[in-house]
């Protein structure tokens, strides 16, 4: 199965993607994680990507589509969950073309939905573990010990793009660039909207229902 998650930053895509991969055996492609990893390398591509990430801007379509094509071509027999890709109509069309090349297609496009104020509050309070990648929220999902990862005891970090000015910019870009995907996937008949308020388990249940329905159809 091929599925994707989209929604504004901070809506909980990464958390749901982790839960989905554990439950259904998806291989997750988080373009944000891939880019952060590339940005941490001292290469010219890494430096270029850092600029976009710190400004809250989208990385150009050519760079990201290349990365995705390589990823898909190395995993032609796996169930893939795209997390944070596509983010523009061009990327969505490219993804369809890439999948077609390998005789595959998307079955499910899930949009996670939250109000803007909730998104801002979640992002300002988001922390992550730089060692194991676990995500926390100081208000809704705090670590047991202050600022320390429950799993590996590493000190938690704040993403550099999780500050209010950059967050507002990322939300604006989401409205302009990513929201048109709703219509695109509605037209292809694979769109599902999920209310992302509430506990992660409740949201996961709603998503699972949709995935289960597709698995039963196959
Ligand atoms: P995320 O971790 O999904 O919030 O992504 C963090 C940042 O990575 C975004 O603000 C963008 O700068 C960049 N990024 C991630 N995915 C994409 C994509 N599909 N297209 C362009 N830029 C992306």
mmCIF file of C-alpha atoms and ligand atoms in Angstrom:
data_model
loop_
_atom_site.group_PDB
_atom_site.id
_atom_site.type_symbol
_atom_site.label_atom_id
_atom_site.label_comp_id
_atom_site.label_asym_id
_atom_site.label_seq_id
_atom_site.Cartn_x
_atom_site.Cartn_y
_atom_site.Cartn_z
ATOM 1 C CA UNK A 1 0.000 0.000 0.000
ATOM 2 C CA UNK A 2 1.076 3.564 -0.657
ATOM 3 C CA UNK A 3 -0.329 6.285 1.593
ATOM 4 C CA UNK A 4 0.521 9.847 2.474
ATOM 5 C CA UNK A 5 -0.020 12.228 5.350
ATOM 6 C CA UNK A 6 -0.226 15.946 4.900
ATOM 7 C CA UNK A 7 -1.290 18.856 7.087
ATOM 8 C CA UNK A 8 0.199 22.019 8.584
ATOM 9 C CA UNK A 9 3.445 21.840 10.541
ATOM 10 C CA UNK A 10 2.886 20.650 14.114
ATOM 11 C CA UNK A 11 -0.316 18.788 13.368
ATOM 12 C CA UNK A 12 1.214 15.474 14.463
ATOM 13 C CA UNK A 13 2.179 13.880 11.141
ATOM 14 C CA UNK A 14 5.456 12.461 12.504
ATOM 15 C CA UNK A 15 3.788 10.949 15.571
ATOM 16 C CA UNK A 16 1.039 9.311 13.507
ATOM 17 C CA UNK A 17 3.542 8.128 10.901
ATOM 18 C CA UNK A 18 5.541 6.334 13.638
ATOM 19 C CA UNK A 19 2.406 4.680 15.003
ATOM 20 C CA UNK A 20 1.303 3.639 11.510
ATOM 21 C CA UNK A 21 4.650 2.126 10.650
ATOM 22 C CA UNK A 22 4.604 0.062 13.844
ATOM 23 C CA UNK A 23 1.033 -1.142 13.276
ATOM 24 C CA UNK A 24 1.094 -1.768 9.517
ATOM 25 C CA UNK A 25 4.781 -2.167 8.659
ATOM 26 C CA UNK A 26 5.000 0.923 6.501
ATOM 27 C CA UNK A 27 8.424 2.255 5.567
ATOM 28 C CA UNK A 28 8.190 5.956 6.371
ATOM 29 C CA UNK A 29 9.591 8.630 4.168
ATOM 30 C CA UNK A 30 9.728 11.859 6.168
ATOM 31 C CA UNK A 31 11.173 14.435 3.807
ATOM 32 C CA UNK A 32 11.669 16.800 6.781
ATOM 33 C CA UNK A 33 13.879 14.223 8.564
ATOM 34 C CA UNK A 34 15.784 13.465 5.365
ATOM 35 C CA UNK A 35 16.427 17.161 4.773
ATOM 36 C CA UNK A 36 17.477 17.822 8.379
ATOM 37 C CA UNK A 37 19.892 14.930 8.087
ATOM 38 C CA UNK A 38 21.319 16.301 4.832
ATOM 39 C CA UNK A 39 21.510 19.807 6.361
ATOM 40 C CA UNK A 40 23.633 18.498 9.221
ATOM 41 C CA UNK A 41 26.329 17.389 6.728
ATOM 42 C CA UNK A 42 29.020 19.859 5.781
ATOM 43 C CA UNK A 43 28.320 19.699 2.031
ATOM 44 C CA UNK A 44 27.226 22.368 -0.428
ATOM 45 C CA UNK A 45 23.802 20.686 -0.714
ATOM 46 C CA UNK A 46 23.621 20.577 3.102
ATOM 47 C CA UNK A 47 24.324 24.310 3.350
ATOM 48 C CA UNK A 48 21.762 25.120 0.679
ATOM 49 C CA UNK A 49 19.110 23.073 2.469
ATOM 50 C CA UNK A 50 19.936 24.664 5.854
ATOM 51 C CA UNK A 51 19.067 28.054 4.402
ATOM 52 C CA UNK A 52 15.567 26.897 3.410
ATOM 53 C CA UNK A 53 14.925 25.050 6.672
ATOM 54 C CA UNK A 54 15.943 27.947 8.919
ATOM 55 C CA UNK A 55 13.828 30.391 6.943
ATOM 56 C CA UNK A 56 10.799 28.080 7.041
ATOM 57 C CA UNK A 57 10.789 27.995 3.229
ATOM 58 C CA UNK A 58 10.058 24.971 1.075
ATOM 59 C CA UNK A 59 13.067 23.281 -0.463
ATOM 60 C CA UNK A 60 12.808 23.546 -4.283
ATOM 61 C CA UNK A 61 10.731 20.840 -5.982
ATOM 62 C CA UNK A 62 13.660 19.547 -8.108
ATOM 63 C CA UNK A 63 15.777 18.738 -5.045
ATOM 64 C CA UNK A 64 13.017 17.020 -3.156
ATOM 65 C CA UNK A 65 11.578 15.076 -6.114
ATOM 66 C CA UNK A 66 15.020 13.656 -6.878
ATOM 67 C CA UNK A 67 15.401 12.438 -3.329
ATOM 68 C CA UNK A 68 11.938 10.841 -3.400
ATOM 69 C CA UNK A 69 12.552 9.090 -6.704
ATOM 70 C CA UNK A 70 15.753 7.510 -5.338
ATOM 71 C CA UNK A 71 13.917 6.462 -2.202
ATOM 72 C CA UNK A 72 11.016 4.836 -4.051
ATOM 73 C CA UNK A 73 13.239 3.108 -6.593
ATOM 74 C CA UNK A 74 15.126 1.379 -3.768
ATOM 75 C CA UNK A 75 11.893 0.122 -2.165
ATOM 76 C CA UNK A 76 9.703 -1.143 -4.996
ATOM 77 C CA UNK A 77 8.253 -4.004 -2.935
ATOM 78 C CA UNK A 78 7.528 -2.110 0.301
ATOM 79 C CA UNK A 79 4.492 -0.364 1.758
ATOM 80 C CA UNK A 80 5.489 3.295 1.845
ATOM 81 C CA UNK A 81 4.027 6.095 3.937
ATOM 82 C CA UNK A 82 4.941 9.594 2.768
ATOM 83 C CA UNK A 83 5.095 12.052 5.665
ATOM 84 C CA UNK A 84 5.316 15.698 4.631
ATOM 85 C CA UNK A 85 5.567 14.959 0.932
ATOM 86 C CA UNK A 86 4.136 16.196 -1.380
ATOM 87 C CA UNK A 87 3.812 19.804 -0.265
ATOM 88 C CA UNK A 88 3.102 21.414 -3.650
ATOM 89 C CA UNK A 89 0.964 20.486 -6.652
ATOM 90 C CA UNK A 90 4.118 19.999 -8.726
ATOM 91 C CA UNK A 91 5.390 17.497 -6.167
ATOM 92 C CA UNK A 92 2.019 15.701 -6.142
ATOM 93 C CA UNK A 93 2.041 15.321 -9.922
ATOM 94 C CA UNK A 94 5.673 14.217 -9.837
ATOM 95 C CA UNK A 95 4.896 11.630 -7.202
ATOM 96 C CA UNK A 96 2.164 10.142 -9.394
ATOM 97 C CA UNK A 97 4.634 9.936 -12.285
ATOM 98 C CA UNK A 98 7.363 8.386 -10.117
ATOM 99 C CA UNK A 99 4.977 5.764 -8.748
ATOM 100 C CA UNK A 100 3.642 4.988 -12.212
ATOM 101 C CA UNK A 101 7.205 4.291 -13.375
ATOM 102 C CA UNK A 102 7.328 1.469 -10.837
ATOM 103 C CA UNK A 103 3.799 0.234 -11.563
ATOM 104 C CA UNK A 104 2.466 1.603 -8.291
ATOM 105 C CA UNK A 105 -0.072 4.196 -7.180
ATOM 106 C CA UNK A 106 -1.319 5.977 -4.071
ATOM 107 C CA UNK A 107 -4.319 4.498 -2.308
ATOM 108 C CA UNK A 108 -4.847 6.955 0.535
ATOM 109 C CA UNK A 109 -4.146 10.685 1.051
ATOM 110 C CA UNK A 110 -4.852 11.786 4.628
ATOM 111 C CA UNK A 111 -5.060 15.420 5.645
ATOM 112 C CA UNK A 112 -4.646 16.095 9.370
ATOM 113 C CA UNK A 113 -6.541 19.216 10.327
ATOM 114 C CA UNK A 114 -6.073 21.644 13.281
ATOM 115 C CA UNK A 115 -6.868 25.313 13.974
ATOM 116 C CA UNK A 116 -3.996 27.765 13.449
ATOM 117 C CA UNK A 117 -3.785 28.775 17.136
ATOM 118 C CA UNK A 118 -3.567 25.131 18.205
ATOM 119 C CA UNK A 119 -0.799 24.548 15.656
ATOM 120 C CA UNK A 120 1.233 27.528 16.918
ATOM 121 C CA UNK A 121 0.841 26.458 20.542
ATOM 122 C CA UNK A 122 1.894 22.879 19.731
ATOM 123 C CA UNK A 123 4.969 23.981 17.789
ATOM 124 C CA UNK A 124 6.183 26.447 20.404
ATOM 125 C CA UNK A 125 5.968 23.648 22.968
ATOM 126 C CA UNK A 126 7.428 20.907 20.758
ATOM 127 C CA UNK A 127 10.722 19.279 21.763
ATOM 128 C CA UNK A 128 12.505 16.295 20.268
ATOM 129 C CA UNK A 129 15.276 13.928 21.154
ATOM 130 C CA UNK A 130 18.271 14.475 18.851
ATOM 131 C CA UNK A 131 19.432 10.917 19.631
ATOM 132 C CA UNK A 132 16.366 8.706 18.999
ATOM 133 C CA UNK A 133 13.998 11.190 17.341
ATOM 134 C CA UNK A 134 11.189 10.832 19.907
ATOM 135 C CA UNK A 135 8.822 13.830 19.854
ATOM 136 C CA UNK A 136 7.399 15.509 22.983
ATOM 137 C CA UNK A 137 5.070 18.375 23.773
ATOM 138 C CA UNK A 138 5.633 20.278 27.014
ATOM 139 C CA UNK A 139 1.867 20.747 27.459
ATOM 140 C CA UNK A 140 0.264 17.582 26.108
ATOM 141 C CA UNK A 141 3.005 14.960 26.112
ATOM 142 C CA UNK A 142 5.850 16.063 28.438
ATOM 143 C CA UNK A 143 8.851 13.864 29.256
ATOM 144 C CA UNK A 144 8.821 12.229 32.721
ATOM 145 C CA UNK A 145 12.025 14.033 33.732
ATOM 146 C CA UNK A 146 12.371 17.714 32.810
ATOM 147 C CA UNK A 147 13.910 18.204 29.351
ATOM 148 C CA UNK A 148 15.167 14.598 29.172
ATOM 149 C CA UNK A 149 14.163 11.849 26.736
ATOM 150 C CA UNK A 150 12.193 9.064 28.487
ATOM 151 C CA UNK A 151 13.730 6.500 26.156
ATOM 152 C CA UNK A 152 17.467 7.289 25.986
ATOM 153 C CA UNK A 153 17.940 10.025 28.652
ATOM 154 C CA UNK A 154 19.365 12.470 26.095
ATOM 155 C CA UNK A 155 18.727 16.195 26.619
ATOM 156 C CA UNK A 156 15.762 17.356 24.484
ATOM 157 C CA UNK A 157 16.135 20.014 21.806
ATOM 158 C CA UNK A 158 13.914 22.557 20.084
ATOM 159 C CA UNK A 159 13.919 22.657 16.289
ATOM 160 C CA UNK A 160 15.426 25.900 14.973
ATOM 161 C CA UNK A 161 12.329 26.496 12.810
ATOM 162 C CA UNK A 162 9.955 26.175 15.801
ATOM 163 C CA UNK A 163 9.872 29.871 16.691
ATOM 164 C CA UNK A 164 6.781 31.996 16.281
ATOM 165 C CA UNK A 165 7.945 34.129 13.358
ATOM 166 C CA UNK A 166 9.075 31.148 11.285
ATOM 167 C CA UNK A 167 5.988 29.149 12.319
ATOM 168 C CA UNK A 168 3.630 31.857 10.980
ATOM 169 C CA UNK A 169 5.594 31.892 7.738
ATOM 170 C CA UNK A 170 5.416 28.098 7.408
ATOM 171 C CA UNK A 171 1.647 28.254 7.972
ATOM 172 C CA UNK A 172 1.261 30.904 5.307
ATOM 173 C CA UNK A 173 3.257 28.787 2.859
ATOM 174 C CA UNK A 174 1.098 25.799 3.782
ATOM 175 C CA UNK A 175 -2.038 27.746 2.840
ATOM 176 C CA UNK A 176 -0.565 28.915 -0.440
ATOM 177 C CA UNK A 177 1.332 25.854 -1.614
ATOM 178 C CA UNK A 178 0.021 22.760 0.111
ATOM 179 C CA UNK A 179 -3.702 23.347 0.600
ATOM 180 C CA UNK A 180 -4.379 22.926 -3.162
ATOM 181 C CA UNK A 181 -3.548 19.231 -2.642
ATOM 182 C CA UNK A 182 -6.995 18.828 -1.036
ATOM 183 C CA UNK A 183 -8.730 19.429 -4.355
ATOM 184 C CA UNK A 184 -6.151 17.360 -6.252
ATOM 185 C CA UNK A 185 -6.683 14.284 -4.081
ATOM 186 C CA UNK A 186 -10.446 14.826 -3.841
ATOM 187 C CA UNK A 187 -10.526 14.631 -7.610
ATOM 188 C CA UNK A 188 -8.570 11.391 -7.623
ATOM 189 C CA UNK A 189 -10.964 9.967 -5.001
ATOM 190 C CA UNK A 190 -8.357 9.112 -2.339
ATOM 191 C CA UNK A 191 -8.710 12.120 -0.007
ATOM 192 C CA UNK A 192 -9.663 11.775 3.682
ATOM 193 C CA UNK A 193 -9.819 14.606 6.222
ATOM 194 C CA UNK A 194 -8.989 13.785 9.847
ATOM 195 C CA UNK A 195 -9.735 16.077 12.784
ATOM 196 C CA UNK A 196 -6.379 16.108 14.600
ATOM 197 C CA UNK A 197 -7.581 17.611 17.908
ATOM 198 C CA UNK A 198 -7.378 15.285 20.891
ATOM 199 C CA UNK A 199 -5.089 12.486 22.016
ATOM 200 C CA UNK A 200 -2.766 10.797 19.539
ATOM 201 C CA UNK A 201 -4.468 7.419 20.199
ATOM 202 C CA UNK A 202 -7.895 8.814 19.199
ATOM 203 C CA UNK A 203 -6.476 10.263 15.995
ATOM 204 C CA UNK A 204 -4.681 7.005 15.266
ATOM 205 C CA UNK A 205 -7.975 5.095 15.614
ATOM 206 C CA UNK A 206 -9.614 7.310 12.971
ATOM 207 C CA UNK A 207 -6.706 6.819 10.589
ATOM 208 C CA UNK A 208 -6.575 3.073 11.208
ATOM 209 C CA UNK A 209 -10.230 2.712 10.233
ATOM 210 C CA UNK A 210 -9.441 4.190 6.832
ATOM 211 C CA UNK A 211 -6.305 2.097 6.307
ATOM 212 C CA UNK A 212 -8.105 -1.081 7.433
ATOM 213 C CA UNK A 213 -10.917 -0.421 4.962
ATOM 214 C CA UNK A 214 -8.356 -0.232 2.155
ATOM 215 C CA UNK A 215 -6.494 -3.329 3.259
ATOM 216 C CA UNK A 216 -9.790 -5.256 3.303
ATOM 217 C CA UNK A 217 -10.543 -4.066 -0.223
ATOM 218 C CA UNK A 218 -7.196 -5.345 -1.591
HETATM 219 P P1 LIG B 1 8.782 18.925 8.518
HETATM 220 O O1 LIG B 1 9.718 18.183 9.392
HETATM 221 O O2 LIG B 1 7.906 18.026 7.702
HETATM 222 O O3 LIG B 1 7.992 19.974 9.268
HETATM 223 O O4 LIG B 1 9.694 19.732 7.442
HETATM 224 C C1 LIG B 1 10.622 20.701 7.881
HETATM 225 C C2 LIG B 1 11.060 21.573 6.747
HETATM 226 O O5 LIG B 1 11.660 20.754 5.722
HETATM 227 C C3 LIG B 1 9.953 22.338 6.026
HETATM 228 O O6 LIG B 1 9.624 23.551 6.679
HETATM 229 C C4 LIG B 1 10.610 22.577 4.661
HETATM 230 O O7 LIG B 1 11.572 23.601 4.751
HETATM 231 C C5 LIG B 1 11.365 21.275 4.427
HETATM 232 N N1 LIG B 1 10.545 20.265 3.729
HETATM 233 C C6 LIG B 1 10.083 19.078 4.216
HETATM 234 N N2 LIG B 1 9.387 18.401 3.296
HETATM 235 C C7 LIG B 1 9.388 19.171 2.181
HETATM 236 C C8 LIG B 1 8.809 19.046 0.881
HETATM 237 N N3 LIG B 1 8.060 17.973 0.550
HETATM 238 N N4 LIG B 1 9.033 20.046 -0.001
HETATM 239 C C9 LIG B 1 9.780 21.121 0.307
HETATM 240 N N5 LIG B 1 10.330 21.316 1.504
HETATM 241 C C10 LIG B 1 10.151 20.359 2.448
#
